[in-house]
Short mmCIF file of C-alpha atoms in Angstrom, two decimals:
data_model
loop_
_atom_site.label_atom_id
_atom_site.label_comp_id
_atom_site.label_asym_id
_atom_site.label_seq_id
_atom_site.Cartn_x
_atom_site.Cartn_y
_atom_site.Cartn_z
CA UNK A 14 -19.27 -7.34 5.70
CA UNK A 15 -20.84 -5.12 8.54
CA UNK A 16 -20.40 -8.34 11.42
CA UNK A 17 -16.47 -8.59 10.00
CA UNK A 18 -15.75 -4.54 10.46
CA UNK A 19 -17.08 -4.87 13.76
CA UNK A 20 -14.89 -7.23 14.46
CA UNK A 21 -12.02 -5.48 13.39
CA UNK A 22 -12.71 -2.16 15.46
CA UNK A 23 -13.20 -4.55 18.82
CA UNK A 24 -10.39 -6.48 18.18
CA UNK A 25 -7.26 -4.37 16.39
CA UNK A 26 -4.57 -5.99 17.96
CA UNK A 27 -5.21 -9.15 17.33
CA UNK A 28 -6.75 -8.51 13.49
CA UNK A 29 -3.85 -6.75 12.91
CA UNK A 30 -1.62 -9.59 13.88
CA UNK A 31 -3.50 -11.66 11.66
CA UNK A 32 -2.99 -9.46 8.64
CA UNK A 33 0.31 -9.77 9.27
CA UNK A 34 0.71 -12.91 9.29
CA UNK A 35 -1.11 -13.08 6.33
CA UNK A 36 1.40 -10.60 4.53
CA UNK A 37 4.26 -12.96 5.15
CA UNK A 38 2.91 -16.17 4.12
CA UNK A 39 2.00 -14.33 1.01
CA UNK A 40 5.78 -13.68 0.60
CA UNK A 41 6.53 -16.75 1.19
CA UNK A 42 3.93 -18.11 -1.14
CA UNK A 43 5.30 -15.87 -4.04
CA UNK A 44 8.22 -17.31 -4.03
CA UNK A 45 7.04 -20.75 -3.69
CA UNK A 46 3.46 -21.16 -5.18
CA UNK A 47 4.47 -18.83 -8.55
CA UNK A 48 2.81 -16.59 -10.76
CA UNK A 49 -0.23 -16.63 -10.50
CA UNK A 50 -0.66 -16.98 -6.85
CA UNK A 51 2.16 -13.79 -6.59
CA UNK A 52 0.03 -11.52 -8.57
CA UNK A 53 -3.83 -12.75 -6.94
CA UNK A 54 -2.27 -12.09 -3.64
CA UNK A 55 -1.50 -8.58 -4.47
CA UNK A 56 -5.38 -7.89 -5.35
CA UNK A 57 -6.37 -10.06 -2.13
CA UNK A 58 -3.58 -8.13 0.21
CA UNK A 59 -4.43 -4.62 -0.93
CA UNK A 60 -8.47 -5.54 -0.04
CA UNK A 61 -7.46 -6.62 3.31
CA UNK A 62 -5.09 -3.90 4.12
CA UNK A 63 -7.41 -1.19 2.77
CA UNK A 64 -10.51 -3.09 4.72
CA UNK A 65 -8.38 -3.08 8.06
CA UNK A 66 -7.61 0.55 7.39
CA UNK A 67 -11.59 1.60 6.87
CA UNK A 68 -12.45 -0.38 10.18
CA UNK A 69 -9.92 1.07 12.26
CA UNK A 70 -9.35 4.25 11.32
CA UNK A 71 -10.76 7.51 12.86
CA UNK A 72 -8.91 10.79 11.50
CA UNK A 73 -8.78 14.23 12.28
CA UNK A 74 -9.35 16.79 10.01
CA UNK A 75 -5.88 17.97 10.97
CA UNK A 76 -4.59 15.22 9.40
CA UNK A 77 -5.49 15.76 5.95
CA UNK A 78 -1.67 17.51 6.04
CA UNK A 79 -0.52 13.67 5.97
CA UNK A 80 -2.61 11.85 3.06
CA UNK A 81 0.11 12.47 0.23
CA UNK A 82 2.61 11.39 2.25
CA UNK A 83 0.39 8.20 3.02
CA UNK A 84 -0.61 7.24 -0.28
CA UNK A 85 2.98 8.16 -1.47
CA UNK A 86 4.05 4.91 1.01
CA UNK A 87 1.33 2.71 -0.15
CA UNK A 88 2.16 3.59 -3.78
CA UNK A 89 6.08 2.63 -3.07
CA UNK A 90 4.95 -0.77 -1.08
CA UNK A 91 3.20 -1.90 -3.82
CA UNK A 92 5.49 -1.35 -6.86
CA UNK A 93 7.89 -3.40 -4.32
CA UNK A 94 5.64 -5.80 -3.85
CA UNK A 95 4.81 -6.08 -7.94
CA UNK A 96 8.47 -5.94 -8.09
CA UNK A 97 8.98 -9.10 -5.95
CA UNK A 98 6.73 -10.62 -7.91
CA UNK A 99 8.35 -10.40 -11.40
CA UNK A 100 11.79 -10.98 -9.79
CA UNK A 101 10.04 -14.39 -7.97
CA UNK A 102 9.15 -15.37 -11.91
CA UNK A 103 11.79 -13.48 -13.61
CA UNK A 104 11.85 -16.27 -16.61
CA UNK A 105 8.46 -14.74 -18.07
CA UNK A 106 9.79 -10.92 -18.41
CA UNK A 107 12.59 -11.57 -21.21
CA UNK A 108 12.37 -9.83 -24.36
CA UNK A 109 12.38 -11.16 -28.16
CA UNK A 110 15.25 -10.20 -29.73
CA UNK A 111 13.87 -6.56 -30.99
CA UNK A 112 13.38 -5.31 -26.88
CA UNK A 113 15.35 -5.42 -23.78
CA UNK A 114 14.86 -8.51 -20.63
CA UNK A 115 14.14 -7.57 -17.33
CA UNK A 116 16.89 -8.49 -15.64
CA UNK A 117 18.59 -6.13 -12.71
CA UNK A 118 16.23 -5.73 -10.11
CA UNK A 119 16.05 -1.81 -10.89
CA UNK A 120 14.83 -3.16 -14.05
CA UNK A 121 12.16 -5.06 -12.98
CA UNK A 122 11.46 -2.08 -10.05
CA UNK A 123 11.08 0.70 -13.09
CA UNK A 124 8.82 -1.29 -15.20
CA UNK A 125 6.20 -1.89 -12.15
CA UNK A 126 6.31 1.82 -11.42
CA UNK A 127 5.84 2.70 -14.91
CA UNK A 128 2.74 0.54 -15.40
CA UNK A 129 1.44 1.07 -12.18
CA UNK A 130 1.59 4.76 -12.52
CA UNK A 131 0.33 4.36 -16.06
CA UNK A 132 3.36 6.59 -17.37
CA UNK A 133 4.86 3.80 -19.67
CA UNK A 134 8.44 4.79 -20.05
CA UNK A 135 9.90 1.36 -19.72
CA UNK A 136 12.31 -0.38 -22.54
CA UNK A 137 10.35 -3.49 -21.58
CA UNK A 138 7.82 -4.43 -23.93
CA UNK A 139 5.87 -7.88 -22.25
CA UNK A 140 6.35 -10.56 -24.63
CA UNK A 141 4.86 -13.33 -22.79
CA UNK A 142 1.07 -13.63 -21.97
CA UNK A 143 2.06 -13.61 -18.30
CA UNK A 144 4.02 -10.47 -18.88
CA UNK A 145 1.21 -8.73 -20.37
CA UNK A 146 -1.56 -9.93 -17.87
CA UNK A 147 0.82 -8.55 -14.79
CA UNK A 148 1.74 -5.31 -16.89
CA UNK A 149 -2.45 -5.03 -16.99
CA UNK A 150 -2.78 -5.73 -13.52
CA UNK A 151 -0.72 -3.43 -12.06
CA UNK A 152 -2.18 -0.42 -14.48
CA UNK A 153 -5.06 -1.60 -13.40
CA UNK A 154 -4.69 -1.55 -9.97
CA UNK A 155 -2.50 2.11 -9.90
CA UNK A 156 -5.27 3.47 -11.74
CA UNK A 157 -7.82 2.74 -8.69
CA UNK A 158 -5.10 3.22 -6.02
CA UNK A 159 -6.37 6.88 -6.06
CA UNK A 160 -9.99 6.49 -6.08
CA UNK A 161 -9.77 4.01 -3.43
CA UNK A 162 -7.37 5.48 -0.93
CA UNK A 163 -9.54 8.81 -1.54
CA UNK A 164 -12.91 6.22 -0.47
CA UNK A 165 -10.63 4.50 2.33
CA UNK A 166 -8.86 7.39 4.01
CA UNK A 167 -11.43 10.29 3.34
CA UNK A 168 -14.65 8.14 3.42
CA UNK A 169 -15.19 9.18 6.91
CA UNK A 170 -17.33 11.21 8.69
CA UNK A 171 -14.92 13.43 10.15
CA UNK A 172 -12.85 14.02 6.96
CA UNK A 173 -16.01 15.64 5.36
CA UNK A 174 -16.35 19.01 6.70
CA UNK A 175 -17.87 17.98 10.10
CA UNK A 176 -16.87 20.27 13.12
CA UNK A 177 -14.26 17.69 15.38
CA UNK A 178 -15.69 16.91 18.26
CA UNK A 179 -13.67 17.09 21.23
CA UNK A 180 -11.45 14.14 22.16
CA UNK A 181 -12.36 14.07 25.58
CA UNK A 182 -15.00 16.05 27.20
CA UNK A 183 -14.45 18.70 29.91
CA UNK A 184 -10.99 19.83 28.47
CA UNK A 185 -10.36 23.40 28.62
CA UNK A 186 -8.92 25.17 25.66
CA UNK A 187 -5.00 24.61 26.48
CA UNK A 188 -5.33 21.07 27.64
CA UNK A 189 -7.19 20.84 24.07
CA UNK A 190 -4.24 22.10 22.03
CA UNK A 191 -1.76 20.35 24.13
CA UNK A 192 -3.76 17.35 23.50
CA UNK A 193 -4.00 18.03 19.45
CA UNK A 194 -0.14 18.91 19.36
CA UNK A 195 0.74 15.42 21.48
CA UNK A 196 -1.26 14.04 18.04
CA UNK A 197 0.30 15.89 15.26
CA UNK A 198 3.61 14.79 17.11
CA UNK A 199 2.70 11.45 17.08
CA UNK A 200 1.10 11.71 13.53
CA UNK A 201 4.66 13.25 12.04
CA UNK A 202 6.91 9.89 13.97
CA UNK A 203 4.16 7.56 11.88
CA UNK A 204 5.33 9.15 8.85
CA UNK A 205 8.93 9.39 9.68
CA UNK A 206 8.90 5.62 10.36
CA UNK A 207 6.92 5.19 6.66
CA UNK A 208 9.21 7.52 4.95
CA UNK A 209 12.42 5.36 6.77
CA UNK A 210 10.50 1.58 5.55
CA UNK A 211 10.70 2.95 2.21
CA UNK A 212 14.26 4.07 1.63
CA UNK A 213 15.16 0.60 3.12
CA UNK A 214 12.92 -1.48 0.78
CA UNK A 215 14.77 0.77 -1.93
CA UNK A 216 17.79 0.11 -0.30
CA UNK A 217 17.48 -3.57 -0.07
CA UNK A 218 15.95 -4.07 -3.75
CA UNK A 219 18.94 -1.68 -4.57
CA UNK A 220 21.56 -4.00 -3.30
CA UNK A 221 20.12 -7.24 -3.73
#
Protein backbone atom coordinates (compact mmCIF):
# COMPACT_ATOMS: atom_id res chain seq x y z
CA UNK A 1 0.00 0.00 0.00
CA UNK A 2 3.05 2.29 0.94
CA UNK A 3 4.75 1.82 -3.03
CA UNK A 4 0.91 2.79 -4.39
CA UNK A 5 0.64 6.18 -2.04
CA UNK A 6 3.87 7.08 -3.29
CA UNK A 7 2.77 6.88 -6.39
CA UNK A 8 -0.08 8.91 -5.97
CA UNK A 9 1.79 11.98 -4.28
CA UNK A 10 4.48 11.89 -7.45
CA UNK A 11 2.01 11.56 -9.87
CA UNK A 12 -1.53 13.59 -8.95
CA UNK A 13 -2.40 14.61 -12.20
CA UNK A 14 -2.32 11.78 -13.86
CA UNK A 15 -3.82 9.43 -10.73
CA UNK A 16 -6.36 11.74 -10.57
CA UNK A 17 -7.29 11.37 -14.17
CA UNK A 18 -7.40 7.85 -13.65
CA UNK A 19 -9.87 8.00 -10.80
CA UNK A 20 -11.84 9.72 -12.92
CA UNK A 21 -12.08 7.76 -15.39
CA UNK A 22 -12.76 5.17 -13.17
CA UNK A 23 -15.87 7.15 -11.68
CA UNK A 24 -17.49 7.23 -15.06
CA UNK A 25 -17.16 3.81 -16.22
CA UNK A 26 -18.65 2.98 -12.90
CA UNK A 27 -21.70 5.04 -14.03
CA UNK A 28 -21.81 3.60 -16.90
CA UNK A 29 -21.48 0.15 -15.48
CA UNK A 30 -24.48 0.81 -13.07
CA UNK A 31 -26.60 1.24 -15.51
CA UNK A 32 -25.45 -1.53 -17.60
CA UNK A 33 -23.85 -4.35 -15.44
CA UNK A 34 -26.92 -4.05 -12.55
CA UNK A 35 -27.24 -4.49 -9.03
CA UNK A 36 -24.84 -5.84 -7.74
CA UNK A 37 -22.03 -4.35 -9.60
CA UNK A 38 -23.96 -0.63 -8.79
CA UNK A 39 -23.79 -1.15 -5.14
CA UNK A 40 -19.83 -3.01 -4.99
CA UNK A 41 -18.73 -0.03 -6.91
CA UNK A 42 -19.91 2.33 -4.34
CA UNK A 43 -17.68 0.45 -1.54
CA UNK A 44 -14.73 0.19 -4.24
CA UNK A 45 -15.20 4.13 -5.35
CA UNK A 46 -15.40 5.55 -1.84
CA UNK A 47 -11.83 3.42 -1.01
CA UNK A 48 -10.27 4.95 -3.94
CA UNK A 49 -11.49 8.41 -3.53
CA UNK A 50 -10.75 8.45 0.22
CA UNK A 51 -7.13 6.66 -0.64
CA UNK A 52 -6.41 9.49 -3.33
CA UNK A 53 -7.48 12.02 -0.73
CA UNK A 54 -4.94 10.54 2.18
CA UNK A 55 -2.02 10.52 -0.48
CA UNK A 56 -2.47 13.87 -1.69
CA UNK A 57 -3.57 15.84 0.80
CA UNK A 58 -1.54 18.24 3.06
CA UNK A 59 -3.87 20.67 5.22
CA UNK A 60 -3.48 23.54 7.25
CA UNK A 61 -4.64 23.82 10.50
CA UNK A 62 -6.54 26.83 9.21
CA UNK A 63 -8.51 24.72 7.40
CA UNK A 64 -10.22 22.81 9.93
CA UNK A 65 -12.98 25.92 9.32
CA UNK A 66 -13.81 23.78 6.03
CA UNK A 67 -14.24 19.96 7.18
CA UNK A 68 -18.17 20.19 7.74
CA UNK A 69 -18.61 21.74 4.75
CA UNK A 70 -16.41 18.86 3.13
CA UNK A 71 -17.92 15.95 4.56
CA UNK A 72 -21.37 17.70 4.09
CA UNK A 73 -20.41 17.29 0.00
CA UNK A 74 -19.19 13.83 0.30
CA UNK A 75 -22.28 12.90 2.35
CA UNK A 76 -24.65 14.52 -0.58
CA UNK A 77 -22.43 12.68 -3.49
CA UNK A 78 -22.99 9.58 -2.09
CA UNK A 79 -26.75 9.46 -1.28
CA UNK A 80 -26.74 10.55 -5.18
CA UNK A 81 -24.74 8.05 -6.06
CA UNK A 82 -26.92 5.27 -3.82
CA UNK A 83 -29.70 7.06 -5.41
CA UNK A 84 -28.57 6.27 -8.99
CA UNK A 85 -28.24 3.07 -8.04
CA UNK A 86 -31.81 2.15 -6.91
CA UNK A 87 -33.22 4.28 -9.78
CA UNK A 88 -30.65 2.04 -12.31
CA UNK A 89 -32.68 -1.18 -10.62
CA UNK A 90 -35.79 0.51 -9.67
CA UNK A 91 -37.85 -3.00 -10.22
CA UNK A 92 -36.38 -4.36 -6.77
CA UNK A 93 -37.64 -1.26 -4.47
CA UNK A 94 -41.59 -1.84 -4.89
CA UNK A 95 -43.60 -2.43 -1.95
CA UNK A 96 -46.18 -5.37 -1.02
CA UNK A 97 -49.36 -4.16 -0.92
CA UNK A 98 -49.26 -2.97 3.00
CA UNK A 99 -46.12 -0.16 2.08
CA UNK A 100 -45.45 2.38 -0.49
CA UNK A 101 -42.90 1.69 -4.05
CA UNK A 102 -40.13 3.76 -4.68
CA UNK A 103 -40.98 5.35 -7.51
CA UNK A 104 -40.25 9.38 -8.08
CA UNK A 105 -36.76 9.90 -7.97
CA UNK A 106 -37.21 12.11 -4.66
CA UNK A 107 -38.46 8.89 -3.47
CA UNK A 108 -35.74 6.85 -4.09
CA UNK A 109 -33.28 10.14 -3.07
CA UNK A 110 -35.11 10.26 0.63
CA UNK A 111 -34.87 6.66 1.33
CA UNK A 112 -30.87 6.60 0.63
CA UNK A 113 -30.50 9.61 2.90
CA UNK A 114 -32.55 8.13 5.50
CA UNK A 115 -30.59 4.86 5.67
CA UNK A 116 -27.45 6.32 5.07
CA UNK A 117 -27.84 8.76 7.83
CA UNK A 118 -29.34 5.99 9.92
CA UNK A 119 -32.47 8.30 10.73
CA UNK A 120 -35.10 5.87 9.14
CA UNK A 121 -37.99 8.09 8.32
CA UNK A 122 -38.78 6.61 4.99
CA UNK A 123 -42.44 5.06 3.99
CA UNK A 124 -40.32 2.47 2.20
CA UNK A 125 -40.06 -0.67 3.91
CA UNK A 126 -37.44 -3.10 1.52
CA UNK A 127 -39.38 -6.00 0.54
CA UNK A 128 -36.99 -7.65 -1.66
CA UNK A 129 -33.66 -9.26 -0.47
CA UNK A 130 -31.87 -6.81 -2.76
CA UNK A 131 -33.75 -4.00 -1.15
CA UNK A 132 -32.73 -4.94 2.20
CA UNK A 133 -28.98 -5.79 1.42
CA UNK A 134 -28.64 -2.04 -0.27
CA UNK A 135 -30.79 -0.46 2.68
CA UNK A 136 -27.80 -2.36 4.94
CA UNK A 137 -25.18 -1.15 2.86
CA UNK A 138 -25.73 2.22 2.80
CA UNK A 139 -26.35 2.31 6.88
CA UNK A 140 -23.49 0.66 6.87
CA UNK A 141 -21.43 2.72 5.02
CA UNK A 142 -23.02 6.35 6.57
CA UNK A 143 -22.28 4.96 9.80
CA UNK A 144 -18.32 4.85 8.98
CA UNK A 145 -18.49 7.93 6.69
CA UNK A 146 -17.64 9.82 9.95
CA UNK A 147 -15.01 7.78 11.42
CA UNK A 148 -13.33 7.59 8.20
CA UNK A 149 -13.39 11.11 6.86
CA UNK A 150 -12.27 12.03 10.60
CA UNK A 151 -9.04 9.18 9.82
CA UNK A 152 -8.77 10.59 6.08
CA UNK A 153 -8.96 14.35 6.49
CA UNK A 154 -7.58 14.75 10.14
CA UNK A 155 -5.14 11.75 10.09
CA UNK A 156 -2.38 14.06 9.37
CA UNK A 157 0.37 15.38 10.97
CA UNK A 158 -0.43 18.86 10.68
CA UNK A 159 -4.12 18.57 11.71
CA UNK A 160 -2.93 17.31 15.19
CA UNK A 161 -1.81 20.18 17.11
CA UNK A 162 1.63 20.56 15.40
CA UNK A 163 2.93 24.24 15.07
CA UNK A 164 2.60 24.93 10.83
CA UNK A 165 5.62 25.24 9.51
CA UNK A 166 6.16 27.92 7.19
CA UNK A 167 5.22 27.46 3.53
CA UNK A 168 8.22 28.79 2.21
CA UNK A 169 11.23 29.75 4.09
CA UNK A 170 12.64 33.30 4.38
CA UNK A 171 9.11 34.99 4.26
CA UNK A 172 8.70 37.84 6.46
CA UNK A 173 5.61 38.19 8.52
CA UNK A 174 3.30 40.15 5.83
CA UNK A 175 4.39 38.15 2.86
CA UNK A 176 3.31 35.19 5.37
CA UNK A 177 -0.25 36.40 5.89
CA UNK A 178 -0.61 37.51 2.38
CA UNK A 179 0.47 34.12 1.49
CA UNK A 180 -2.13 32.32 4.12
CA UNK A 181 -5.03 34.75 2.95
CA UNK A 182 -4.17 33.89 -1.06
CA UNK A 183 -5.04 30.13 0.62
CA UNK A 184 -8.10 30.68 2.61
CA UNK A 185 -9.25 32.51 -0.70
CA UNK A 186 -8.56 29.75 -2.66
CA UNK A 187 -9.81 27.25 0.07
CA UNK A 188 -13.45 29.25 0.22
CA UNK A 189 -13.73 29.05 -4.25
CA UNK A 190 -13.11 24.98 -3.57
CA UNK A 191 -16.06 25.04 -1.47
CA UNK A 192 -18.13 27.39 -3.44
CA UNK A 193 -17.60 25.13 -6.48
CA UNK A 194 -18.66 21.90 -3.99
CA UNK A 195 -21.54 23.71 -2.56
CA UNK A 196 -22.61 24.73 -6.57
CA UNK A 197 -21.98 20.54 -7.77
CA UNK A 198 -24.43 19.80 -5.21
CA UNK A 199 -27.45 22.00 -5.81
CA UNK A 200 -27.04 20.83 -9.49
CA UNK A 201 -26.96 17.04 -8.75
CA UNK A 202 -30.20 18.06 -6.66
CA UNK A 203 -31.28 19.94 -9.39
CA UNK A 204 -30.86 17.36 -12.01
CA UNK A 205 -32.23 14.31 -9.81
CA UNK A 206 -35.02 16.98 -9.11
CA UNK A 207 -36.03 17.32 -12.67
CA UNK A 208 -35.23 14.15 -14.11
Amino acid sequence: MNCVVDYIRLNKKSSLLVLIALVCLMLVGVALAGFWFGLTSIFVLYFLVGLYVFSTIEPKEWEASIIFVLYFAAAVLLIIYFSFVSMANAKYFHGDGSTMSLITKWQHFYFSASMFTSLGFSSFTPVSQQAQIFAVAQSLLGSAHGVTFILVMLGRKKWLGQPEKPVVPGLDGSQSIGLKVAQIALTLRIVVVLLVLNFIALLVLALR
